[in-house]
Amino acid sequence: MPAPAQPTSAGTPVRRTSSASVGSSGCATTTSRTRSRASSHGRSRRRSRCGRVSGSNCGLSTPGRGPRASRPRTSSLSKRSGPSDHTNMRPTDMLTSLSLLLALHGGPPRAVNPVRVVTSLTTYAAIAREVVGDRGTVTSIANGDENPHYVQPKPSFVPTLSQADLFVTTGLDLELWVPALLDKANNTKVTEGGPGYVAAYAGIDLLDIPTSFSRAQGDIHVYGNPHIWTDPMNAVQIARNILTGLRRVSPENAEYFSGREKDFEDRIYRALFGDELVKLLGAQPLADLNRQGKLFDFLKSRQYQGAPLMERLGGWLKQAMPFRGKSVACYHKEWDYFSREYGLPCIDYIEPKPGIPPTPGHVLEVINEMRERHIQVLLSTNYYDHNQVLEVAHKTGAKAVIVPSNTNGAPGINSYFDLMNLWITELARAFGGGGPAAN
């Protein structure tokens, strides 16, 4: 059956009779036998797929012997990949193509090269993961149950650090093993002063800054107490410092990182003050009052619906009320920021000076003072001598609370929230008699 007539550009019917061929120029053409008054010499005209009358430039087609059915039209999606002309695409094909493009490219922009973050401590790594999300990888050099003063980095961390985009460390004199590791890595991007170097302490009000220096003071921290992460308010500032570094090394992801850091701050404030108080007064005013040391006075002096605002306090601060205003003995001087936040001062230390092992005579002095002052709890991190901690607790009748100092220092302690929950739960249990503390 002859193929139906199709209109030419001039509106004259044309009957196609031959198959397509490719000329020397690579442009396919078809030969047509026409009954057209528009053909001034009565000769057939050939129109190429590129829209021109075919000639030597498009190549000649082989004339057919008789009428044949026209070549079926194929969907644009079944053509070979590559540039194509969609001018004559059917609406359904165009919608299909558009849907496919949206499916392939409609998601949020992703980082071509994920940012590589290395941290000195696991707690910094946990906070960094909160900000980095799925736009990078985070690796910690120290293990969670290691004493951060005396870490011996594995040789495998040299190439890891040499390829890092961002390095997060306290920035004080806690990790004295860091400078040698940075020298071996030879990565100027993450050395001090480089765009990828983050000092976690920046913007934090440091405690215990010495006024004099001598060997008799032990491993003195000349810049102040470096155990900054034990206060959740400091954790917020650490996250902000990490965000600043990420913006420098990965500006294309700045908006994404900023959103995640803001979410981390919001969750910290809700965990610290409680959802109800944050909803009532706002996170930032509460944080400002807390930094100024005026939060509790404010809550006690203000009322809401006929009751003191203090009754609306929740979160970690409320959970810590059983031991607020009490005193503890500690093994090492690493809880000062925690003590300031939760009102739990350490009045004596098994370690006489930072980094100096306790002598039997000093331990006896601590035992006598704990008895005299009726100290109920001895607080220590789990990388110190458990036997010595338990012995002192036994001789004084105190409860030993032995907890990890950093995330991943005990099973199930993977996030900063896990770590703070554990500290407060174990201390509240030790003071409140709600069950045995983790020894």
Short mmCIF file of C-alpha atoms in Angstrom, two decimals:
data_model
loop_
_atom_site.label_atom_id
_atom_site.label_comp_id
_atom_site.label_asym_id
_atom_site.label_seq_id
_atom_site.Cartn_x
_atom_site.Cartn_y
_atom_site.Cartn_z
CA MET A 1 0.00 0.00 0.00
CA PRO A 2 1.51 3.38 -0.92
CA ALA A 3 2.61 5.61 1.91
CA PRO A 4 0.36 8.58 2.59
CA ALA A 5 1.31 11.85 1.02
CA GLN A 6 3.12 14.34 3.25
CA PRO A 7 3.17 18.11 2.72
CA THR A 8 6.32 19.82 1.62
CA SER A 9 7.38 23.18 3.01
CA ALA A 10 5.42 24.80 0.16
CA GLY A 11 2.30 22.80 1.01
CA THR A 12 2.54 20.49 -2.06
CA PRO A 13 2.05 16.72 -1.49
CA VAL A 14 5.20 14.62 -1.80
CA ARG A 15 5.29 10.83 -2.00
CA ARG A 16 8.50 9.24 -0.62
CA THR A 17 9.77 6.26 -2.60
CA SER A 18 13.30 5.41 -1.48
CA SER A 19 15.26 4.59 1.63
CA ALA A 20 17.76 6.88 3.33
CA SER A 21 21.45 6.87 2.56
CA VAL A 22 24.44 8.73 3.93
CA GLY A 23 26.43 11.00 1.66
CA SER A 24 30.02 12.00 1.87
CA SER A 25 29.25 14.78 4.32
CA GLY A 26 27.64 12.36 6.79
CA CYS A 27 24.15 13.86 6.29
CA ALA A 28 21.38 11.34 5.55
CA THR A 29 19.06 12.10 2.58
CA THR A 30 15.95 10.60 0.99
CA THR A 31 15.00 10.58 -2.70
CA SER A 32 11.44 11.59 -3.51
CA ARG A 33 9.32 11.23 -6.64
CA THR A 34 7.02 14.20 -6.72
CA ARG A 35 3.99 15.36 -8.57
CA SER A 36 4.60 19.01 -7.82
CA ARG A 37 3.75 22.13 -9.67
CA ALA A 38 6.44 23.81 -7.54
CA SER A 39 9.17 21.87 -9.44
CA SER A 40 9.90 24.17 -12.35
CA HIS A 41 11.76 21.54 -14.44
CA GLY A 42 9.67 18.51 -13.50
CA ARG A 43 12.65 16.93 -11.72
CA SER A 44 12.43 15.31 -8.29
CA ARG A 45 13.81 17.17 -5.32
CA ARG A 46 15.68 15.60 -2.44
CA ARG A 47 15.37 16.98 1.08
CA SER A 48 17.92 16.01 3.69
CA ARG A 49 17.36 15.41 7.42
CA CYS A 50 19.23 18.62 8.02
CA GLY A 51 16.48 20.53 6.17
CA ARG A 52 18.28 21.40 2.87
CA VAL A 53 17.69 20.27 -0.65
CA SER A 54 20.29 17.54 -1.04
CA GLY A 55 23.12 17.91 -3.45
CA SER A 56 26.78 17.15 -3.60
CA ASN A 57 27.34 18.55 -0.14
CA CYS A 58 24.94 16.12 1.55
CA GLY A 59 25.63 13.13 -0.69
CA LEU A 60 23.39 11.47 -3.26
CA SER A 61 20.91 8.75 -2.42
CA THR A 62 20.26 5.67 -4.46
CA PRO A 63 17.03 6.05 -6.42
CA GLY A 64 14.34 3.52 -5.63
CA ARG A 65 12.55 1.23 -8.04
CA GLY A 66 9.04 1.91 -6.84
CA PRO A 67 6.81 3.13 -4.03
CA ARG A 68 7.67 1.76 -0.58
CA ALA A 69 6.24 2.32 2.86
CA SER A 70 7.77 5.26 4.62
CA ARG A 71 10.36 4.59 7.32
CA PRO A 72 8.68 4.43 10.75
CA ARG A 73 9.45 7.35 13.02
CA THR A 74 11.38 6.44 16.15
CA SER A 75 11.04 8.02 19.55
CA SER A 76 13.69 10.53 20.45
CA LEU A 77 14.55 8.42 23.49
CA SER A 78 15.53 5.45 21.29
CA LYS A 79 18.06 7.45 19.29
CA ARG A 80 21.73 7.29 19.96
CA SER A 81 22.98 9.49 22.72
CA GLY A 82 24.50 12.77 21.72
CA PRO A 83 23.34 16.15 20.43
CA SER A 84 19.96 15.97 18.77
CA ASP A 85 17.36 18.32 17.32
CA HIS A 86 14.20 18.40 19.46
CA THR A 87 12.41 20.93 17.23
CA ASN A 88 9.97 18.35 15.87
CA MET A 89 9.77 16.23 19.06
CA ARG A 90 6.28 15.11 19.96
CA PRO A 91 4.92 16.62 23.23
CA THR A 92 4.83 13.22 24.94
CA ASP A 93 8.49 12.59 24.06
CA MET A 94 9.47 16.03 25.32
CA LEU A 95 7.70 15.44 28.64
CA THR A 96 9.40 12.07 29.00
CA SER A 97 12.81 13.60 28.36
CA LEU A 98 12.13 16.40 30.81
CA SER A 99 11.05 13.95 33.50
CA LEU A 100 14.21 11.93 32.97
CA LEU A 101 16.41 15.00 33.26
CA LEU A 102 14.69 16.06 36.47
CA ALA A 103 15.11 12.59 37.92
CA LEU A 104 18.80 12.60 37.11
CA HIS A 105 19.59 16.16 38.16
CA GLY A 106 16.71 17.28 40.36
CA GLY A 107 18.36 16.43 43.70
CA PRO A 108 20.41 18.83 45.83
CA PRO A 109 23.88 19.70 44.56
CA ARG A 110 26.56 17.35 45.83
CA ALA A 111 30.22 17.94 46.50
CA VAL A 112 32.32 16.65 43.63
CA ASN A 113 35.18 15.93 46.04
CA PRO A 114 34.02 15.16 49.60
CA VAL A 115 35.92 17.19 52.19
CA ARG A 116 38.40 15.11 54.21
CA VAL A 117 38.50 16.03 57.91
CA VAL A 118 41.02 14.72 60.44
CA THR A 119 40.77 15.48 64.17
CA SER A 120 43.10 14.93 67.09
CA LEU A 121 40.37 13.61 69.42
CA THR A 122 37.24 11.54 68.95
CA THR A 123 34.98 14.18 70.53
CA TYR A 124 36.09 16.73 67.95
CA ALA A 125 35.38 14.09 65.30
CA ALA A 126 31.87 13.56 66.68
CA ILE A 127 31.16 17.29 66.56
CA ALA A 128 32.69 17.59 63.09
CA ARG A 129 30.40 14.82 61.79
CA GLU A 130 27.42 16.82 63.01
CA VAL A 131 28.50 19.67 60.71
CA VAL A 132 29.99 17.77 57.76
CA GLY A 133 27.07 15.38 57.29
CA ASP A 134 27.33 13.41 54.05
CA ARG A 135 29.58 15.93 52.34
CA GLY A 136 32.81 14.44 53.65
CA THR A 137 34.65 11.95 55.84
CA VAL A 138 35.90 12.46 59.40
CA THR A 139 38.77 10.53 61.00
CA SER A 140 40.16 10.79 64.54
CA ILE A 141 43.81 10.12 65.34
CA ALA A 142 43.38 9.31 69.05
CA ASN A 143 41.10 6.57 70.31
CA GLY A 144 38.30 7.47 72.68
CA ASP A 145 39.85 5.63 75.64
CA GLU A 146 43.34 7.11 75.22
CA ASN A 147 44.84 9.79 77.41
CA PRO A 148 45.02 12.75 74.98
CA HIS A 149 48.28 13.90 76.57
CA TYR A 150 50.17 10.75 75.58
CA VAL A 151 48.88 9.50 72.25
CA GLN A 152 51.29 7.65 69.98
CA PRO A 153 49.93 8.11 66.46
CA LYS A 154 50.14 5.16 64.10
CA PRO A 155 52.36 5.58 61.01
CA SER A 156 49.24 5.13 58.89
CA PHE A 157 47.99 8.52 60.05
CA VAL A 158 50.79 10.33 58.21
CA PRO A 159 49.33 9.71 54.73
CA THR A 160 45.83 10.32 56.11
CA LEU A 161 46.85 13.73 57.40
CA SER A 162 48.86 14.49 54.26
CA GLN A 163 45.64 14.22 52.22
CA ALA A 164 43.39 16.06 54.70
CA ASP A 165 41.50 19.22 53.78
CA LEU A 166 40.79 20.14 57.41
CA PHE A 167 42.54 19.33 60.69
CA VAL A 168 40.88 20.02 64.04
CA THR A 169 42.92 20.07 67.25
CA THR A 170 42.60 21.82 70.60
CA GLY A 171 45.26 24.33 69.63
CA LEU A 172 46.72 24.62 73.13
CA ASP A 173 49.34 22.35 74.70
CA LEU A 174 47.19 19.26 75.24
CA GLU A 175 48.19 17.21 72.18
CA LEU A 176 51.96 17.75 72.27
CA TRP A 177 52.33 14.90 69.76
CA VAL A 178 50.52 16.88 67.01
CA PRO A 179 53.39 19.12 65.74
CA ALA A 180 55.64 16.15 64.91
CA LEU A 181 52.78 14.45 63.07
CA LEU A 182 52.06 17.59 61.05
CA ASP A 183 55.75 17.86 60.12
CA LYS A 184 55.75 14.30 58.78
CA ALA A 185 52.51 14.82 56.87
CA ASN A 186 53.97 17.90 55.12
CA ASN A 187 50.53 19.26 54.26
CA THR A 188 50.72 23.05 54.37
CA LYS A 189 46.95 23.32 54.05
CA VAL A 190 46.39 21.91 57.56
CA THR A 191 49.42 23.26 59.40
CA GLU A 192 48.94 26.13 61.82
CA GLY A 193 48.11 29.24 59.80
CA GLY A 194 46.84 27.22 56.83
CA PRO A 195 43.23 27.43 55.60
CA GLY A 196 42.47 23.92 56.81
CA TYR A 197 43.83 24.30 60.35
CA VAL A 198 41.18 24.66 63.08
CA ALA A 199 42.06 25.48 66.70
CA ALA A 200 39.07 24.23 68.67
CA TYR A 201 39.74 26.56 71.61
CA ALA A 202 39.23 29.79 69.60
CA GLY A 203 36.56 31.99 71.17
CA ILE A 204 36.39 29.97 74.41
CA ASP A 205 36.93 31.57 77.80
CA LEU A 206 39.84 29.50 79.13
CA LEU A 207 40.18 28.54 82.79
CA ASP A 208 43.26 27.95 84.96
CA ILE A 209 45.60 30.27 83.10
CA PRO A 210 48.79 30.22 85.23
CA THR A 211 50.35 33.38 86.57
CA SER A 212 53.77 31.79 87.10
CA PHE A 213 55.71 28.86 85.69
CA SER A 214 58.00 26.29 87.32
CA ARG A 215 58.82 22.59 87.05
CA ALA A 216 57.27 22.06 90.46
CA GLN A 217 53.87 22.67 88.90
CA GLY A 218 54.10 19.49 86.82
CA ASP A 219 52.86 19.36 83.22
CA ILE A 220 51.51 22.86 83.44
CA HIS A 221 49.30 24.09 80.62
CA VAL A 222 50.73 27.53 79.98
CA TYR A 223 47.70 28.75 78.00
CA GLY A 224 45.03 27.42 80.34
CA ASN A 225 43.06 24.24 80.92
CA PRO A 226 42.75 22.46 77.54
CA HIS A 227 39.87 20.06 78.40
CA ILE A 228 37.42 22.44 76.81
CA TRP A 229 34.86 19.94 75.45
CA THR A 230 33.47 18.99 78.89
CA ASP A 231 31.08 21.99 78.81
CA PRO A 232 28.26 21.82 76.21
CA MET A 233 28.42 25.59 75.78
CA ASN A 234 31.99 25.11 74.60
CA ALA A 235 30.85 22.34 72.25
CA VAL A 236 28.75 24.95 70.45
CA GLN A 237 31.79 27.17 69.97
CA ILE A 238 33.87 24.21 68.79
CA ALA A 239 31.21 23.48 66.15
CA ARG A 240 31.31 27.12 65.03
CA ASN A 241 35.10 26.96 64.70
CA ILE A 242 34.81 23.81 62.59
CA LEU A 243 32.20 25.51 60.41
CA THR A 244 34.56 28.45 59.83
CA GLY A 245 37.27 26.07 58.63
CA LEU A 246 34.88 24.14 56.39
CA ARG A 247 33.75 27.36 54.73
CA ARG A 248 37.36 28.13 53.87
CA VAL A 249 38.22 24.76 52.34
CA SER A 250 34.83 23.92 50.81
CA PRO A 251 32.99 27.18 50.04
CA GLU A 252 30.65 25.46 47.59
CA ASN A 253 29.10 23.60 50.55
CA ALA A 254 29.01 26.55 52.95
CA GLU A 255 25.22 26.80 53.05
CA TYR A 256 24.83 23.09 53.72
CA PHE A 257 27.42 23.14 56.52
CA SER A 258 25.86 26.25 58.07
CA GLY A 259 22.45 24.60 58.22
CA ARG A 260 23.82 21.52 59.94
CA GLU A 261 25.83 23.55 62.45
CA LYS A 262 22.75 25.60 63.32
CA ASP A 263 20.80 22.38 63.86
CA PHE A 264 23.55 21.06 66.16
CA GLU A 265 23.44 24.27 68.22
CA ASP A 266 19.67 24.04 68.53
CA ARG A 267 19.85 20.44 69.74
CA ILE A 268 22.59 21.28 72.26
CA TYR A 269 20.55 24.13 73.73
CA ARG A 270 17.42 21.99 73.95
CA ALA A 271 19.40 19.20 75.59
CA LEU A 272 20.95 21.66 78.06
CA PHE A 273 17.95 23.85 78.99
CA GLY A 274 15.01 21.63 78.03
CA ASP A 275 12.50 22.00 75.20
CA GLU A 276 9.92 23.90 77.25
CA LEU A 277 12.25 26.66 78.42
CA VAL A 278 13.78 27.09 74.97
CA LYS A 279 10.33 27.37 73.44
CA LEU A 280 9.29 29.90 76.06
CA LEU A 281 12.36 32.20 76.12
CA GLY A 282 14.41 31.28 73.06
CA ALA A 283 17.75 29.51 72.90
CA GLN A 284 20.00 32.54 72.41
CA PRO A 285 18.79 34.59 75.42
CA LEU A 286 19.22 31.51 77.61
CA ALA A 287 22.69 30.90 76.23
CA ASP A 288 23.68 34.51 76.86
CA LEU A 289 22.44 34.40 80.46
CA ASN A 290 24.24 31.11 81.00
CA ARG A 291 27.55 32.45 79.67
CA GLN A 292 27.26 35.43 82.01
CA GLY A 293 26.58 33.15 84.98
CA LYS A 294 23.17 34.77 85.54
CA LEU A 295 20.80 32.04 84.34
CA PHE A 296 19.76 30.57 87.68
CA ASP A 297 19.29 33.95 89.35
CA PHE A 298 17.10 35.02 86.42
CA LEU A 299 14.98 31.87 86.51
CA LYS A 300 14.48 32.13 90.26
CA SER A 301 13.49 35.80 90.15
CA ARG A 302 11.00 35.59 87.25
CA GLN A 303 7.59 33.99 87.14
CA TYR A 304 5.43 32.54 84.40
CA GLN A 305 1.75 31.76 84.93
CA GLY A 306 2.14 32.28 88.67
CA ALA A 307 5.14 29.97 89.11
CA PRO A 308 8.90 30.60 89.05
CA LEU A 309 10.53 30.10 85.68
CA MET A 310 12.91 27.74 87.46
CA GLU A 311 10.17 25.13 87.33
CA ARG A 312 10.35 25.22 83.53
CA LEU A 313 14.02 24.28 83.48
CA GLY A 314 14.71 20.91 81.87
CA GLY A 315 17.46 19.05 80.07
CA TRP A 316 20.91 18.37 81.45
CA LEU A 317 20.77 21.28 83.88
CA LYS A 318 17.69 19.84 85.56
CA GLN A 319 19.13 16.33 85.57
CA ALA A 320 22.25 17.72 87.28
CA MET A 321 20.31 19.34 90.14
CA PRO A 322 20.92 16.37 92.53
CA PHE A 323 24.63 17.22 92.58
CA ARG A 324 24.63 20.97 91.95
CA GLY A 325 26.44 22.70 94.81
CA LYS A 326 28.09 19.46 95.97
CA SER A 327 31.83 18.70 95.81
CA VAL A 328 33.79 15.78 94.41
CA ALA A 329 37.35 14.54 94.37
CA CYS A 330 38.88 13.92 90.95
CA TYR A 331 41.83 12.02 89.62
CA HIS A 332 43.08 14.66 87.14
CA LYS A 333 42.35 18.33 86.61
CA GLU A 334 40.18 17.82 83.53
CA TRP A 335 36.66 18.55 84.77
CA ASP A 336 36.93 22.29 85.40
CA TYR A 337 34.64 23.35 82.51
CA PHE A 338 32.10 20.69 83.45
CA SER A 339 32.29 21.83 87.08
CA ARG A 340 31.63 25.44 86.12
CA GLU A 341 28.58 24.52 84.04
CA TYR A 342 26.95 22.16 86.51
CA GLY A 343 28.13 23.61 89.84
CA LEU A 344 30.21 20.59 90.88
CA PRO A 345 33.71 21.66 91.97
CA CYS A 346 36.62 19.24 92.39
CA ILE A 347 38.17 20.00 95.79
CA ASP A 348 41.06 17.54 95.65
CA TYR A 349 43.00 15.46 93.12
CA ILE A 350 44.65 12.05 93.36
CA GLU A 351 47.23 13.29 90.87
CA PRO A 352 49.12 15.95 92.89
CA LYS A 353 50.13 17.96 89.80
CA PRO A 354 49.12 17.44 86.17
CA GLY A 355 51.18 14.60 84.74
CA ILE A 356 52.90 13.70 88.04
CA PRO A 357 52.03 10.17 89.33
CA PRO A 358 50.66 10.16 92.87
CA THR A 359 52.91 9.02 95.69
CA PRO A 360 51.58 6.85 98.54
CA GLY A 361 51.94 9.82 100.88
CA HIS A 362 49.86 12.08 98.64
CA VAL A 363 47.16 9.45 98.20
CA LEU A 364 46.91 9.17 102.00
CA GLU A 365 46.47 12.95 102.25
CA VAL A 366 43.62 12.81 99.72
CA ILE A 367 41.95 9.99 101.65
CA ASN A 368 42.11 11.92 104.92
CA GLU A 369 40.72 15.10 103.34
CA MET A 370 37.87 13.23 101.67
CA ARG A 371 36.93 11.73 105.04
CA GLU A 372 37.08 15.07 106.82
CA ARG A 373 34.96 16.83 104.20
CA HIS A 374 32.59 13.89 103.68
CA ILE A 375 33.22 13.73 99.94
CA GLN A 376 30.73 11.25 98.50
CA VAL A 377 32.03 10.81 94.95
CA LEU A 378 35.41 10.27 93.29
CA LEU A 379 35.33 11.16 89.58
CA SER A 380 37.86 9.75 87.12
CA THR A 381 38.22 9.04 83.43
CA ASN A 382 38.68 5.46 82.32
CA TYR A 383 42.28 5.72 81.08
CA TYR A 384 43.66 6.16 84.62
CA ASP A 385 44.45 3.32 87.03
CA HIS A 386 41.08 1.81 87.97
CA ASN A 387 42.49 -0.08 90.93
CA GLN A 388 43.86 3.06 92.53
CA VAL A 389 40.58 4.92 92.04
CA LEU A 390 38.57 2.04 93.51
CA GLU A 391 40.96 1.69 96.44
CA VAL A 392 40.61 5.37 97.41
CA ALA A 393 36.82 5.16 97.03
CA HIS A 394 36.71 2.06 99.23
CA LYS A 395 38.82 3.62 101.99
CA THR A 396 36.71 6.80 102.06
CA GLY A 397 33.28 5.28 101.56
CA ALA A 398 32.84 7.32 98.38
CA LYS A 399 31.36 6.08 95.13
CA ALA A 400 33.75 5.84 92.20
CA VAL A 401 32.44 7.24 88.94
CA ILE A 402 34.73 6.10 86.13
CA VAL A 403 33.65 7.37 82.73
CA PRO A 404 35.25 7.98 79.32
CA SER A 405 36.62 11.44 78.66
CA ASN A 406 35.80 11.30 74.95
CA THR A 407 33.29 9.78 72.56
CA ASN A 408 33.94 6.16 71.56
CA GLY A 409 35.68 5.72 74.91
CA ALA A 410 33.07 3.15 75.93
CA PRO A 411 30.53 1.03 74.02
CA GLY A 412 27.55 3.02 72.78
CA ILE A 413 29.09 6.45 73.40
CA ASN A 414 29.21 7.61 69.79
CA SER A 415 27.96 11.20 69.86
CA TYR A 416 28.51 14.25 72.05
CA PHE A 417 24.98 13.81 73.37
CA ASP A 418 25.77 10.22 74.39
CA LEU A 419 28.86 11.41 76.25
CA MET A 420 27.14 14.19 78.21
CA ASN A 421 24.15 11.95 78.99
CA LEU A 422 26.51 9.35 80.45
CA TRP A 423 28.43 11.81 82.63
CA ILE A 424 25.31 13.37 84.11
CA THR A 425 23.43 10.10 84.56
CA GLU A 426 26.30 8.43 86.40
CA LEU A 427 26.98 11.41 88.65
CA ALA A 428 23.29 11.88 89.48
CA ARG A 429 23.04 8.18 90.28
CA ALA A 430 26.10 8.33 92.53
CA PHE A 431 24.77 11.32 94.48
CA GLY A 432 21.12 10.34 94.49
CA GLY A 433 21.50 6.69 95.36
CA GLY A 434 19.43 5.73 92.32
CA GLY A 435 21.65 2.74 91.53
CA PRO A 436 25.31 1.81 91.24
CA ALA A 437 27.58 4.09 89.25
CA ALA A 438 29.60 2.68 86.37
CA ASN A 439 32.92 1.58 87.86
#
